[in-house]
PDB file of C-alpha atoms in Angstrom:
ATOM      1  CA  MET E 282     -45.718  20.406 -61.229  1.00 59.00           C
ATOM      2  CA  SER E 283     -46.566  18.350 -63.889  1.00 83.00           C
ATOM      3  CA  TYR E 284     -49.569  15.716 -63.524  1.00 90.00           C
ATOM      4  CA  ASP E 285     -49.183  12.551 -61.562  1.00 90.00           C
ATOM      5  CA  HIS E 286     -50.077   9.662 -63.566  1.00 94.00           C
ATOM      6  CA  GLU E 287     -49.852   6.994 -61.185  1.00 94.00           C
ATOM      7  CA  ARG E 288     -48.822   3.740 -62.253  1.00 95.00           C
ATOM      8  CA  ILE E 289     -51.434   0.887 -60.689  1.00 95.00           C
ATOM      9  CA  ASP E 290     -48.378  -1.455 -60.000  1.00 93.00           C
ATOM     10  CA  ASP E 291     -46.934   0.892 -57.625  1.00 94.00           C
ATOM     11  CA  ILE E 292     -50.202   2.021 -56.017  1.00 95.00           C
ATOM     12  CA  GLU E 293     -50.685  -1.236 -55.194  1.00 95.00           C
ATOM     13  CA  LYS E 294     -47.153  -1.871 -53.851  1.00 94.00           C
ATOM     14  CA  LYS E 295     -47.471   0.845 -51.572  1.00 93.00           C
ATOM     15  CA  THR E 296     -50.792  -0.323 -50.237  1.00 93.00           C
ATOM     16  CA  LYS E 297     -49.359  -3.575 -49.372  1.00 92.00           C
ATOM     17  CA  GLN E 298     -47.062  -1.847 -47.447  1.00 90.00           C
ATOM     18  CA  LEU E 299     -49.100   0.637 -45.576  1.00 86.00           C
ATOM     19  CA  VAL E 300     -50.947  -2.596 -44.880  1.00 86.00           C
ATOM     20  CA  THR E 301     -48.704  -4.227 -43.378  1.00 85.00           C
ATOM     21  CA  LYS E 302     -46.967  -1.518 -41.591  1.00 81.00           C
ATOM     22  CA  LEU E 303     -50.808  -1.470 -40.154  1.00 77.00           C
ATOM     23  CA  SER E 304     -50.943  -4.712 -39.426  1.00 70.00           C
ATOM     24  CA  GLU E 305     -48.151  -4.556 -37.301  1.00 65.00           C
ATOM     25  CA  SER E 306     -48.961  -1.178 -35.362  1.00 63.00           C
ATOM     26  CA  VAL E 307     -52.379  -2.165 -33.797  1.00 54.00           C
ATOM     27  CA  GLU E 308     -50.747  -2.487 -30.730  1.00 50.00           C
ATOM     28  CA  THR E 309     -50.338   0.983 -30.448  1.00 51.00           C
ATOM     29  CA  VAL E 310     -54.260   2.111 -30.586  1.00 53.00           C
ATOM     30  CA  ASN E 311     -55.624   2.844 -27.798  1.00 59.00           C
ATOM     31  CA  GLU E 312     -59.007   1.709 -26.275  1.00 60.00           C
ATOM     32  CA  GLY E 313     -60.186   4.811 -25.888  1.00 60.00           C
ATOM     33  CA  ASP E 314     -59.469   5.697 -29.450  1.00 64.00           C
ATOM     34  CA  PRO E 315     -62.419   5.939 -31.957  1.00 68.00           C
ATOM     35  CA  PRO E 316     -62.453   3.285 -34.486  1.00 75.00           C
ATOM     36  CA  LEU E 317     -60.394   3.562 -37.866  1.00 81.00           C
ATOM     37  CA  HIS E 318     -62.756   3.827 -40.796  1.00 90.00           C
ATOM     38  CA  MET E 319     -61.085   1.573 -43.584  1.00 92.00           C
ATOM     39  CA  VAL E 320     -61.527   1.542 -47.537  1.00 94.00           C
ATOM     40  CA  ASP E 321     -59.813  -1.806 -48.979  1.00 93.00           C
ATOM     41  CA  GLY E 322     -57.613  -2.377 -45.685  1.00 90.00           C
ATOM     42  CA  ILE E 323     -55.925   1.493 -45.583  1.00 91.00           C
ATOM     43  CA  PRO E 324     -57.108   3.801 -42.508  1.00 90.00           C
ATOM     44  CA  VAL E 325     -58.880   6.958 -43.978  1.00 92.00           C
ATOM     45  CA  VAL E 326     -60.632   9.486 -42.546  1.00 91.00           C
ATOM     46  CA  ARG E 327     -64.364   9.803 -41.960  1.00 93.00           C
ATOM     47  CA  GLU E 328     -65.349  12.058 -44.990  1.00 95.00           C
ATOM     48  CA  VAL E 329     -62.713   9.996 -46.984  1.00 95.00           C
ATOM     49  CA  ALA E 330     -64.665   6.718 -46.229  1.00 96.00           C
ATOM     50  CA  GLN E 331     -67.826   8.114 -46.987  1.00 96.00           C
ATOM     51  CA  PHE E 332     -66.757   9.493 -50.344  1.00 97.00           C
ATOM     52  CA  CYS E 333     -65.193   6.046 -51.391  1.00 97.00           C
ATOM     53  CA  ALA E 334     -68.809   4.669 -50.723  1.00 97.00           C
ATOM     54  CA  GLU E 335     -70.195   7.169 -52.930  1.00 97.00           C
ATOM     55  CA  ILE E 336     -68.078   6.184 -55.772  1.00 97.00           C
ATOM     56  CA  ARG E 337     -68.100   2.352 -55.493  1.00 96.00           C
ATOM     57  CA  LYS E 338     -72.268   3.235 -55.969  1.00 96.00           C
ATOM     58  CA  VAL E 339     -70.925   5.007 -59.432  1.00 96.00           C
ATOM     59  CA  ASN E 340     -68.660   2.191 -60.202  1.00 96.00           C
ATOM     60  CA  ARG E 341     -68.706  -0.763 -57.866  1.00 95.00           C
ATOM     61  CA  HIS E 342     -65.481  -2.443 -59.912  1.00 95.00           C
ATOM     62  CA  VAL E 343     -63.206   0.751 -58.874  1.00 97.00           C
ATOM     63  CA  LYS E 344     -60.324  -0.161 -56.385  1.00 96.00           C
ATOM     64  CA  PHE E 345     -58.615   2.746 -53.666  1.00 97.00           C
ATOM     65  CA  GLY E 346     -54.910   2.393 -53.112  1.00 95.00           C
ATOM     66  CA  VAL E 347     -52.121   4.724 -52.087  1.00 91.00           C
ATOM     67  CA  GLY E 348     -49.852   6.328 -54.389  1.00 83.00           C
ATOM     68  CA  ARG E 349     -47.100   9.353 -54.140  1.00 79.00           C
ATOM     69  CA  ARG E 350     -47.051  12.407 -52.562  1.00 77.00           C
ATOM     70  CA  MET E 351     -50.137  11.708 -50.416  1.00 78.00           C
ATOM     71  CA  LYS E 352     -51.655  13.898 -47.371  1.00 79.00           C
ATOM     72  CA  TYR E 353     -52.315  12.188 -44.247  1.00 79.00           C
ATOM     73  CA  ASN E 354     -52.988  12.967 -40.663  1.00 76.00           C
ATOM     74  CA  LEU E 355     -50.334  10.708 -37.876  1.00 73.00           C
ATOM     75  CA  ARG E 356     -52.709   9.318 -35.111  1.00 70.00           C
ATOM     76  CA  GLY E 357     -50.585   7.623 -32.065  1.00 62.00           C
ATOM     77  CA  ASN E 358     -47.005   6.972 -32.876  1.00 56.00           C
ATOM     78  CA  ARG E 359     -47.319   4.782 -35.913  1.00 66.00           C
ATOM     79  CA  ILE E 360     -50.467   4.951 -37.894  1.00 75.00           C
ATOM     80  CA  SER E 361     -50.971   7.004 -41.021  1.00 80.00           C
ATOM     81  CA  VAL E 362     -54.882   7.980 -41.461  1.00 87.00           C
ATOM     82  CA  MET E 363     -54.838   9.223 -45.260  1.00 91.00           C
ATOM     83  CA  GLN E 364     -56.618  11.924 -46.103  1.00 93.00           C
ATOM     84  CA  GLU E 365     -56.479  11.057 -49.783  1.00 96.00           C
ATOM     85  CA  LEU E 366     -56.840   7.574 -52.069  1.00 96.00           C
ATOM     86  CA  TYR E 367     -56.044   6.820 -55.515  1.00 97.00           C
ATOM     87  CA  ALA E 368     -59.167   5.192 -57.630  1.00 97.00           C
ATOM     88  CA  TYR E 369     -58.173   2.474 -60.031  1.00 97.00           C
ATOM     89  CA  MET E 370     -59.486  -0.655 -61.785  1.00 96.00           C
ATOM     90  CA  ASP E 371     -57.922  -3.784 -62.338  1.00 93.00           C
ATOM     91  CA  GLY E 372     -57.060  -4.707 -66.249  1.00 92.00           C
ATOM     92  CA  HIS E 373     -55.290  -0.774 -66.446  1.00 94.00           C
ATOM     93  CA  ALA E 374     -52.032   0.540 -66.118  1.00 94.00           C
ATOM     94  CA  TYR E 375     -52.806   4.172 -64.605  1.00 96.00           C
ATOM     95  CA  ALA E 376     -55.032   5.574 -61.458  1.00 96.00           C
ATOM     96  CA  MET E 377     -58.100   7.263 -63.068  1.00 97.00           C
ATOM     97  CA  MET E 378     -58.109   9.894 -60.450  1.00 96.00           C
ATOM     98  CA  LYS E 379     -57.058  10.634 -57.147  1.00 96.00           C
ATOM     99  CA  VAL E 380     -59.689  11.592 -54.212  1.00 97.00           C
ATOM    100  CA  GLY E 381     -59.563  12.834 -50.932  1.00 95.00           C
ATOM    101  CA  TYR E 382     -60.633  15.501 -48.460  1.00 95.00           C
ATOM    102  CA  ALA E 383     -58.130  17.474 -47.047  1.00 93.00           C
ATOM    103  CA  ASP E 384     -57.530  21.616 -47.420  1.00 93.00           C
ATOM    104  CA  TYR E 385     -56.265  22.269 -51.012  1.00 92.00           C
ATOM    105  CA  SER E 386     -55.804  26.001 -50.579  1.00 91.00           C
ATOM    106  CA  THR E 387     -52.910  27.157 -52.345  1.00 86.00           C
ATOM    107  CA  LYS E 388     -51.754  28.775 -48.848  1.00 85.00           C
ATOM    108  CA  GLY E 389     -52.950  25.655 -46.395  1.00 79.00           C
ATOM    109  CA  ASN E 390     -54.920  27.902 -44.546  1.00 83.00           C
ATOM    110  CA  GLY E 391     -58.444  27.325 -45.850  1.00 87.00           C
ATOM    111  CA  ASP E 392     -61.345  24.969 -45.245  1.00 92.00           C
ATOM    112  CA  SER E 393     -61.375  21.203 -45.780  1.00 94.00           C
ATOM    113  CA  LYS E 394     -62.908  20.192 -49.273  1.00 95.00           C
ATOM    114  CA  PHE E 395     -63.697  17.142 -50.741  1.00 97.00           C
ATOM    115  CA  MET E 396     -61.347  16.905 -54.160  1.00 96.00           C
ATOM    116  CA  VAL E 397     -60.907  15.461 -57.172  1.00 97.00           C
ATOM    117  CA  TYR E 398     -57.395  15.298 -59.316  1.00 96.00           C
ATOM    118  CA  ALA E 399     -57.389  13.819 -62.443  1.00 96.00           C
ATOM    119  CA  ARG E 400     -55.378  14.499 -65.723  1.00 95.00           C
ATOM    120  CA  MET E 401     -58.691  15.947 -67.601  1.00 94.00           C
ATOM    121  CA  ILE E 402     -59.189  18.835 -65.509  1.00 95.00           C
ATOM    122  CA  LYS E 403     -57.807  22.376 -66.310  1.00 94.00           C
ATOM    123  CA  ASN E 404     -58.551  24.674 -63.703  1.00 92.00           C
ATOM    124  CA  GLU E 405     -57.442  27.832 -65.055  1.00 92.00           C
ATOM    125  CA  LYS E 406     -57.565  29.678 -61.841  1.00 91.00           C
ATOM    126  CA  PHE E 407     -54.328  28.149 -61.150  1.00 91.00           C
ATOM    127  CA  ARG E 408     -50.812  28.169 -62.226  1.00 90.00           C
ATOM    128  CA  ASP E 409     -50.462  25.395 -65.007  1.00 88.00           C
ATOM    129  CA  ASP E 410     -47.475  23.890 -62.872  1.00 87.00           C
ATOM    130  CA  SER E 411     -49.649  23.682 -59.529  1.00 89.00           C
ATOM    131  CA  ASP E 412     -51.504  20.719 -58.358  1.00 88.00           C
ATOM    132  CA  GLN E 413     -54.521  22.886 -58.149  1.00 92.00           C
ATOM    133  CA  TYR E 414     -54.606  23.092 -61.849  1.00 94.00           C
ATOM    134  CA  HIS E 415     -55.371  19.583 -62.043  1.00 95.00           C
ATOM    135  CA  MET E 416     -57.909  19.635 -59.191  1.00 95.00           C
ATOM    136  CA  ALA E 417     -62.325  20.078 -58.754  1.00 96.00           C
ATOM    137  CA  THR E 418     -62.870  20.449 -55.238  1.00 96.00           C
ATOM    138  CA  ALA E 419     -66.169  20.529 -53.722  1.00 96.00           C
ATOM    139  CA  GLU E 420     -67.859  21.698 -49.948  1.00 95.00           C
ATOM    140  CA  ASN E 421     -70.340  19.045 -50.412  1.00 95.00           C
ATOM    141  CA  ILE E 422     -70.015  15.089 -51.363  1.00 96.00           C
ATOM    142  CA  GLU E 423     -72.840  15.521 -53.964  1.00 97.00           C
ATOM    143  CA  ARG E 424     -70.922  18.508 -55.853  1.00 97.00           C
ATOM    144  CA  ALA E 425     -67.689  15.840 -55.415  1.00 97.00           C
ATOM    145  CA  ILE E 426     -69.817  13.275 -56.710  1.00 97.00           C
ATOM    146  CA  LYS E 427     -70.898  15.036 -59.666  1.00 97.00           C
ATOM    147  CA  ASN E 428     -67.063  15.620 -60.517  1.00 96.00           C
ATOM    148  CA  VAL E 429     -66.274  12.090 -60.480  1.00 97.00           C
ATOM    149  CA  LYS E 430     -68.935  11.075 -62.936  1.00 96.00           C
ATOM    150  CA  LYS E 431     -67.220  13.757 -65.013  1.00 96.00           C
ATOM    151  CA  TYR E 432     -63.752  13.116 -64.833  1.00 96.00           C
ATOM    152  CA  MET E 433     -63.388   9.381 -63.647  1.00 96.00           C
ATOM    153  CA  ARG E 434     -61.937   7.750 -67.145  1.00 95.00           C
ATOM    154  CA  PRO E 435     -59.722   5.334 -67.807  1.00 95.00           C
ATOM    155  CA  TYR E 436     -56.700   5.752 -69.904  1.00 95.00           C
ATOM    156  CA  SER E 437     -56.935   5.179 -73.457  1.00 95.00           C
ATOM    157  CA  PRO E 438     -54.569   2.815 -75.207  1.00 95.00           C
ATOM    158  CA  VAL E 439     -53.004   5.615 -76.685  1.00 95.00           C
ATOM    159  CA  GLU E 440     -52.421   7.257 -73.623  1.00 95.00           C
ATOM    160  CA  CYS E 441     -50.829   4.259 -72.068  1.00 95.00           C
ATOM    161  CA  ALA E 442     -48.511   4.244 -75.426  1.00 96.00           C
ATOM    162  CA  THR E 443     -47.810   7.772 -74.739  1.00 93.00           C
ATOM    163  CA  MET E 444     -46.282   7.818 -71.208  1.00 93.00           C
ATOM    164  CA  SER E 445     -43.640   4.950 -72.391  1.00 94.00           C
ATOM    165  CA  PHE E 446     -42.669   6.667 -76.043  1.00 95.00           C
ATOM    166  CA  GLU E 447     -40.172   8.441 -75.076  1.00 93.00           C
ATOM    167  CA  ALA E 448     -38.443   5.737 -73.466  1.00 94.00           C
ATOM    168  CA  VAL E 449     -38.450   3.012 -76.543  1.00 94.00           C
ATOM    169  CA  ARG E 450     -37.396   6.346 -78.874  1.00 93.00           C
ATOM    170  CA  SER E 451     -34.557   6.832 -76.495  1.00 93.00           C
ATOM    171  CA  LYS E 452     -33.500   3.498 -76.028  1.00 93.00           C
ATOM    172  CA  PHE E 453     -33.099   3.091 -79.910  1.00 93.00           C
ATOM    173  CA  SER E 454     -31.389   6.435 -80.214  1.00 92.00           C
ATOM    174  CA  SER E 455     -29.033   5.604 -77.927  1.00 92.00           C
ATOM    175  CA  VAL E 456     -28.099   2.384 -80.223  1.00 91.00           C
ATOM    176  CA  VAL E 457     -27.607   4.980 -82.958  1.00 90.00           C
ATOM    177  CA  GLN E 458     -25.562   6.732 -80.925  1.00 90.00           C
ATOM    178  CA  GLY E 459     -23.584   3.835 -80.032  1.00 92.00           C
ATOM    179  CA  VAL E 460     -22.754   3.088 -83.142  1.00 90.00           C
ATOM    180  CA  SER E 461     -21.779   6.965 -84.113  1.00 91.00           C
ATOM    181  CA  SER E 462     -19.615   7.128 -81.132  1.00 91.00           C
ATOM    182  CA  GLU E 463     -17.435   4.247 -82.071  1.00 90.00           C
ATOM    183  CA  LEU E 464     -17.112   5.738 -85.712  1.00 90.00           C
ATOM    184  CA  TYR E 465     -15.971   8.875 -84.057  1.00 89.00           C
ATOM    185  CA  GLN E 466     -13.584   6.752 -82.070  1.00 91.00           C
ATOM    186  CA  ALA E 467     -12.396   4.631 -84.982  1.00 90.00           C
ATOM    187  CA  ARG E 468     -12.376   7.995 -86.875  1.00 88.00           C
ATOM    188  CA  SER E 469     -10.025   9.680 -83.879  1.00 90.00           C
ATOM    189  CA  ASN E 470      -7.531   6.453 -84.168  1.00 88.00           C
ATOM    190  CA  VAL E 471      -5.891   7.164 -86.986  1.00 87.00           C
ATOM    191  CA  LEU E 472      -6.417  10.978 -87.284  1.00 85.00           C
ATOM    192  CA  GLU E 473      -4.699  11.815 -83.997  1.00 86.00           C
ATOM    193  CA  SER E 474      -2.099   8.676 -84.903  1.00 83.00           C
ATOM    194  CA  VAL E 475       1.529   9.768 -85.118  1.00 78.00           C
ATOM    195  CA  HIS E 476       2.132   7.954 -88.562  1.00 84.00           C
ATOM    196  CA  VAL E 477      -0.388  10.019 -89.970  1.00 75.00           C
ATOM    197  CA  ARG E 478       1.881  12.736 -91.989  1.00 74.00           C
ATOM    198  CA  ASN E 479       4.893  10.143 -92.376  1.00 72.00           C
ATOM    199  CA  GLU E 480       1.786   7.846 -94.321  1.00 72.00           C
ATOM    200  CA  LEU E 481       0.151  10.321 -96.036  1.00 65.00           C
ATOM    201  CA  PHE E 482       3.585  11.491 -97.570  1.00 71.00           C
ATOM    202  CA  HIS E 483       4.754   7.911 -98.462  1.00 66.00           C
ATOM    203  CA  MET E 484       1.297   7.203 -99.564  1.00 73.00           C
ATOM    204  CA  LEU E 485       2.067  10.010-102.140  1.00 55.00           C
ATOM    205  CA  ASP E 486       5.804   8.661-102.952  1.00 72.00           C
ATOM    206  CA  VAL E 487       5.196   4.962-103.315  1.00 68.00           C
ATOM    207  CA  GLY E 488       1.607   4.478-104.086  1.00 66.00           C
ATOM    208  CA  TYR E 489      -0.246   3.770-101.293  1.00 75.00           C
ATOM    209  CA  GLU E 490       1.827   1.611 -99.557  1.00 76.00           C
ATOM    210  CA  PHE E 491       1.867   1.607 -95.408  1.00 78.00           C
ATOM    211  CA  LEU E 492       4.989   1.808 -93.436  1.00 82.00           C
ATOM    212  CA  ALA E 493       2.870   0.889 -90.496  1.00 83.00           C
ATOM    213  CA  GLU E 494       0.207  -1.950 -90.655  1.00 84.00           C
ATOM    214  CA  ASP E 495      -1.171  -1.137 -87.367  1.00 84.00           C
ATOM    215  CA  PHE E 496      -2.254   2.344 -89.113  1.00 82.00           C
ATOM    216  CA  ARG E 497      -3.545   0.402 -92.214  1.00 79.00           C
ATOM    217  CA  GLU E 498      -5.841  -1.395 -90.076  1.00 82.00           C
ATOM    218  CA  LYS E 499      -7.425   1.283 -88.089  1.00 83.00           C
ATOM    219  CA  ILE E 500      -8.458   2.773 -91.462  1.00 81.00           C
ATOM    220  CA  VAL E 501      -9.963  -0.633 -91.875  1.00 78.00           C
ATOM    221  CA  GLN E 502     -12.008  -0.311 -88.795  1.00 84.00           C
ATOM    222  CA  TRP E 503     -12.550   3.186 -89.518  1.00 84.00           C
ATOM    223  CA  ARG E 504     -14.554   2.270 -92.770  1.00 81.00           C
ATOM    224  CA  GLU E 505     -16.373  -0.754 -91.150  1.00 86.00           C
ATOM    225  CA  LYS E 506     -17.378   1.915 -88.569  1.00 88.00           C
ATOM    226  CA  TYR E 507     -18.682   4.295 -91.078  1.00 86.00           C
ATOM    227  CA  ASN E 508     -20.415   1.826 -93.138  1.00 85.00           C
ATOM    228  CA  GLU E 509     -22.513   0.356 -89.993  1.00 89.00           C
ATOM    229  CA  ASP E 510     -23.316   4.142 -88.535  1.00 89.00           C
ATOM    230  CA  GLN E 511     -24.728   4.711 -92.591  1.00 88.00           C
ATOM    231  CA  VAL E 512     -26.431   1.933 -92.330  1.00 86.00           C
ATOM    232  CA  ALA E 513     -27.953   2.904 -88.316  1.00 86.00           C
ATOM    233  CA  ARG E 514     -28.993   6.109 -89.140  1.00 87.00           C
ATOM    234  CA  GLY E 515     -30.775   4.882 -92.538  1.00 87.00           C
ATOM    235  CA  ARG E 516     -32.971   2.800 -89.957  1.00 90.00           C
ATOM    236  CA  ALA E 517     -36.338   3.528 -88.857  1.00 91.00           C
ATOM    237  CA  LEU E 518     -38.059   2.932 -85.966  1.00 91.00           C
ATOM    238  CA  HIS E 519     -41.651   1.243 -86.905  1.00 93.00           C
ATOM    239  CA  ALA E 520     -42.799  -1.128 -83.860  1.00 95.00           C
ATOM    240  CA  TYR E 521     -46.314  -1.763 -82.143  1.00 96.00           C
ATOM    241  CA  TYR E 522     -47.218  -0.365 -78.676  1.00 96.00           C
ATOM    242  CA  VAL E 523     -48.930  -3.482 -77.390  1.00 96.00           C
ATOM    243  CA  ASN E 524     -50.582  -3.971 -73.982  1.00 95.00           C
ATOM    244  CA  VAL E 525     -51.779  -6.873 -72.356  1.00 95.00           C
ATOM    245  CA  ARG E 526     -54.842  -7.192 -70.182  1.00 94.00           C
ATOM    246  CA  ILE E 527     -57.988  -9.409 -69.074  1.00 92.00           C
ATOM    247  CA  HIS E 528     -61.196  -8.962 -70.649  1.00 92.00           C
ATOM    248  CA  ARG E 529     -64.331 -11.426 -69.920  1.00 88.00           C
ATOM    249  CA  GLU E 530     -61.704 -13.771 -68.328  1.00 89.00           C
ATOM    250  CA  GLU E 531     -60.183 -13.813 -71.651  1.00 93.00           C
ATOM    251  CA  MET E 532     -56.718 -12.523 -72.502  1.00 94.00           C
ATOM    252  CA  VAL E 533     -56.425  -9.871 -74.994  1.00 95.00           C
ATOM    253  CA  CYS E 534     -54.215  -7.478 -76.325  1.00 96.00           C
ATOM    254  CA  ASP E 535     -54.557  -3.696 -77.483  1.00 96.00           C
ATOM    255  CA  VAL E 536     -51.639  -2.857 -80.413  1.00 96.00           C
ATOM    256  CA  ILE E 537     -51.117   0.204 -81.435  1.00 96.00           C
ATOM    257  CA  GLU E 538     -48.767   0.668 -84.740  1.00 95.00           C
ATOM    258  CA  VAL E 539     -46.474   3.232 -84.805  1.00 95.00           C
ATOM    259  CA  LEU E 540     -44.855   3.883 -88.159  1.00 94.00           C
ATOM    260  CA  ASP E 541     -40.936   5.997 -88.052  1.00 92.00           C
ATOM    261  CA  ALA E 542     -41.326   6.224 -84.463  1.00 92.00           C
ATOM    262  CA  ASN E 543     -37.748   7.591 -84.367  1.00 90.00           C
ATOM    263  CA  LYS E 544     -39.346  10.694 -85.865  1.00 90.00           C
ATOM    264  CA  ARG E 545     -41.990  11.638 -84.127  1.00 91.00           C
ATOM    265  CA  SER E 546     -42.505  13.752 -81.008  1.00 89.00           C
ATOM    266  CA  ARG E 547     -45.939  12.867 -80.131  1.00 92.00           C
ATOM    267  CA  LEU E 548     -48.569   9.963 -80.726  1.00 93.00           C
ATOM    268  CA  ASP E 549     -52.114  11.322 -82.384  1.00 91.00           C
ATOM    269  CA  ALA E 550     -54.526  11.187 -79.468  1.00 90.00           C
ATOM    270  CA  HIS E 551     -56.548   9.340 -82.291  1.00 92.00           C
ATOM    271  CA  MET E 552     -54.312   6.614 -83.762  1.00 94.00           C
ATOM    272  CA  PRO E 553     -56.021   3.388 -84.545  1.00 95.00           C
ATOM    273  CA  VAL E 554     -56.325   0.342 -81.901  1.00 95.00           C
ATOM    274  CA  ALA E 555     -56.775  -2.787 -82.848  1.00 95.00           C
ATOM    275  CA  THR E 556     -57.619  -5.530 -80.057  1.00 96.00           C
ATOM    276  CA  TYR E 557     -56.474  -9.185 -80.565  1.00 96.00           C
ATOM    277  CA  LYS E 558     -57.196 -12.252 -78.525  1.00 94.00           C
ATOM    278  CA  MET E 559     -54.026 -14.129 -77.619  1.00 93.00           C
ATOM    279  CA  GLU E 560     -53.892 -16.428 -79.595  1.00 94.00           C
ATOM    280  CA  ASP E 561     -55.258 -14.188 -82.796  1.00 95.00           C
ATOM    281  CA  LEU E 562     -51.790 -12.127 -82.494  1.00 95.00           C
ATOM    282  CA  PRO E 563     -50.032 -11.803 -85.474  1.00 94.00           C
ATOM    283  CA  GLU E 564     -46.934 -14.043 -85.638  1.00 93.00           C
ATOM    284  CA  GLY E 565     -44.482 -11.145 -85.868  1.00 92.00           C
ATOM    285  CA  ILE E 566     -45.533  -9.627 -82.660  1.00 95.00           C
ATOM    286  CA  ALA E 567     -46.027 -12.579 -81.294  1.00 95.00           C
ATOM    287  CA  GLY E 568     -42.668 -13.961 -81.218  1.00 95.00           C
ATOM    288  CA  ASN E 569     -41.115 -10.856 -80.199  1.00 95.00           C
ATOM    289  CA  LEU E 570     -43.439 -10.270 -77.142  1.00 95.00           C
ATOM    290  CA  ALA E 571     -42.394 -13.938 -76.502  1.00 94.00           C
ATOM    291  CA  ALA E 572     -38.996 -12.589 -76.268  1.00 96.00           C
ATOM    292  CA  LEU E 573     -39.480  -9.773 -73.960  1.00 96.00           C
ATOM    293  CA  SER E 574     -41.353 -11.145 -71.726  1.00 93.00           C
ATOM    294  CA  MET E 575     -38.178 -12.452 -70.273  1.00 95.00           C
ATOM    295  CA  VAL E 576     -36.391  -9.892 -69.680  1.00 95.00           C
ATOM    296  CA  ASP E 577     -36.798  -7.202 -67.049  1.00 95.00           C
ATOM    297  CA  ASP E 578     -38.519  -3.936 -66.958  1.00 95.00           C
ATOM    298  CA  GLY E 579     -36.878  -1.328 -68.916  1.00 95.00           C
ATOM    299  CA  HIS E 580     -34.887  -3.734 -71.025  1.00 95.00           C
ATOM    300  CA  TYR E 581     -34.770  -2.726 -74.730  1.00 95.00           C
ATOM    301  CA  VAL E 582     -33.471  -5.449 -77.217  1.00 95.00           C
ATOM    302  CA  ASP E 583     -32.427  -3.764 -80.520  1.00 93.00           C
ATOM    303  CA  GLY E 584     -34.443  -5.362 -83.166  1.00 92.00           C
ATOM    304  CA  VAL E 585     -37.148  -7.014 -80.978  1.00 96.00           C
ATOM    305  CA  GLY E 586     -38.002  -3.920 -78.944  1.00 96.00           C
ATOM    306  CA  MET E 587     -38.923  -2.961 -75.271  1.00 97.00           C
ATOM    307  CA  ARG E 588     -40.119  -4.519 -72.192  1.00 96.00           C
ATOM    308  CA  VAL E 589     -41.714  -1.511 -70.522  1.00 95.00           C
ATOM    309  CA  ASP E 590     -43.642  -3.650 -67.469  1.00 94.00           C
ATOM    310  CA  SER E 591     -45.212  -7.301 -67.160  1.00 92.00           C
ATOM    311  CA  ALA E 592     -48.245  -6.053 -68.995  1.00 94.00           C
ATOM    312  CA  THR E 593     -47.221  -3.547 -71.433  1.00 96.00           C
ATOM    313  CA  PHE E 594     -44.464  -3.983 -74.322  1.00 97.00           C
ATOM    314  CA  TRP E 595     -43.306  -2.046 -77.721  1.00 96.00           C
ATOM    315  CA  VAL E 596     -42.539  -4.300 -80.690  1.00 96.00           C
ATOM    316  CA  GLN E 597     -40.233  -3.623 -83.697  1.00 95.00           C
ATOM    317  CA  ARG E 598     -41.492  -4.657 -86.784  1.00 90.00           C
TER     318      ARG E 598
END
């Protein structure tokens, strides 16, 4: 199982749903029950509440929320008490890590431990397709905080660009493939026509005068689609990855230039990142960015680019 790169907008959406459900479920809590431990409005087990409090001593800007595939206990009939939370910061696209307190043994029959789940962790004791491969566990909170300090890192702009790099390449390729498909259909309309043999023989006999005008039109369409296909195949995807964020109460853009993106299989981790104030963004990028801001997430406009989400874009040159 590959690492779960959890988007912050998804975390905040799921967290809001959980908190709303909790507010509707308060009546199921019995008066004799112990009080709920809360972190950012989320009910959690006591150890996770203590863990999160210590993490905030390391970085006071950290926020916590829920995402996919989270461990939890059920309390009463409807309340989910979380054993895990994602840790993230505003202004970023992905959660830095997931933390928890539960049994993380492969067989599920071990003791509960403090856990940090982060993309930089490579625990060679486990298979690389297991969750445990990206986990560091500790029996006490002091050791767990050392793991937090070691692995709690925001995603770099290049890492964020990599998350949607394949999508923009695929969208671009689908345009080229669409033109090629039209070329194939236009050619088939000619080659599969019932007039082919008679017309080819007649071309030899009378000097290229066609018996069927509609067949001539199909050859014209074939030539037009062939020329379009040649142009499409010669195109290159030169694009800018643009991430819009707030820095010190000012809107800025992280920009990565990617040349010949359609010929790359991955992004270089050390690609240069240029950061601009929004008003200083080059005119060509700013114009396409404005256009993409008006379309839906995941929408691709050929020659303009692709909107990944409200703060992330691929802008074509």
